[in-house]
XYZ file of C-alpha atoms in Angstrom:
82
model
C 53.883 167.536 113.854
C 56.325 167.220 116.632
C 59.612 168.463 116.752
C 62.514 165.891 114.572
C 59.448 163.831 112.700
C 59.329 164.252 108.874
C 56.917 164.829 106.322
C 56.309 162.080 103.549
C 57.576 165.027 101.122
C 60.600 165.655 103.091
C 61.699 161.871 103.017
C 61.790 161.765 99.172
C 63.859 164.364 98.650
C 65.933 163.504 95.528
C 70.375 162.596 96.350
C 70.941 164.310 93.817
C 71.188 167.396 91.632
C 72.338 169.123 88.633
C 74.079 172.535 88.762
C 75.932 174.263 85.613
C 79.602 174.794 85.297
C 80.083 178.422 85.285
C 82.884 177.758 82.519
C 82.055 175.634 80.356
C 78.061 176.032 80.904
C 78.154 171.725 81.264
C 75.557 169.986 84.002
C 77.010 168.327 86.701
C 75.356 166.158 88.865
C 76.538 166.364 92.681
C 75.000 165.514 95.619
C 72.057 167.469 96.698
C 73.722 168.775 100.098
C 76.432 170.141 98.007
C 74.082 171.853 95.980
C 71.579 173.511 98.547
C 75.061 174.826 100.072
C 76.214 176.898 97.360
C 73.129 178.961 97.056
C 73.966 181.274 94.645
C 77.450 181.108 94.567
C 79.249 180.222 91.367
C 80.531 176.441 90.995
C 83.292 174.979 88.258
C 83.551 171.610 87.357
C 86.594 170.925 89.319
C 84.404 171.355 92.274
C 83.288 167.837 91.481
C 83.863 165.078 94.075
C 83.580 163.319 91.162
C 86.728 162.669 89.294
C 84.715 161.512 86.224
C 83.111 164.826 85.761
C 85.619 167.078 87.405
C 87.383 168.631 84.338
C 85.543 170.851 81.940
C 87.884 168.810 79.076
C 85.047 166.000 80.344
C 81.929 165.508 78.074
C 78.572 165.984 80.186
C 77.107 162.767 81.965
C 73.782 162.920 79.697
C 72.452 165.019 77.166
C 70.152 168.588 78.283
C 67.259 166.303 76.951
C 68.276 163.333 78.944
C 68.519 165.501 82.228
C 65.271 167.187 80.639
C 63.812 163.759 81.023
C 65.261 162.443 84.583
C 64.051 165.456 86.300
C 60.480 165.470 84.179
C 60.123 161.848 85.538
C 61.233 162.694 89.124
C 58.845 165.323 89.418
C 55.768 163.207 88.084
C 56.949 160.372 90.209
C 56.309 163.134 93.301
C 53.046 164.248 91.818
C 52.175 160.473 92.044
C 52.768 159.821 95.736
C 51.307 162.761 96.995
């Protein structure tokens, strides 16, 4: 592969992520770029570009089992087109 093309893998990586408010323990979803730059640094609701989701007072977007289920389907969906 030459230098700047992609892989097929590469090209599908998901916008988005989910990361857990290290107060109130509530998923977020943000936008993977955001994620992949905090590493392993600690991350608070009011973080979120958001405003929907940028309070912990704010209920979660979807349930654990309905993130459960997104990324369960995302990852078969990449299982699929490889």
């Amino acid at each position: 592969m030459s230098e700047g093309e992609t892989t097929d893998k590469e090209e599908k990586v998901r916008p988005d992520a989910w990361v857990q408010c290290d107060k109130c323990e509530k998923w977020r979803r943000i936008p993977r770029p955001t994620s992949e730059a905090l590493g392993d640094g600690a991350w608070y609701c009011q973080l979120n570009g958001d405003g929907r989701f940028s309070s912990c007072e704010q209920p979660q977007e979807l349930s654990d089992i309905e993130i459960d289920e997104l990324l369960q389907a995302e990852d078969s969906s990449d299982d699929e087109d490889e």
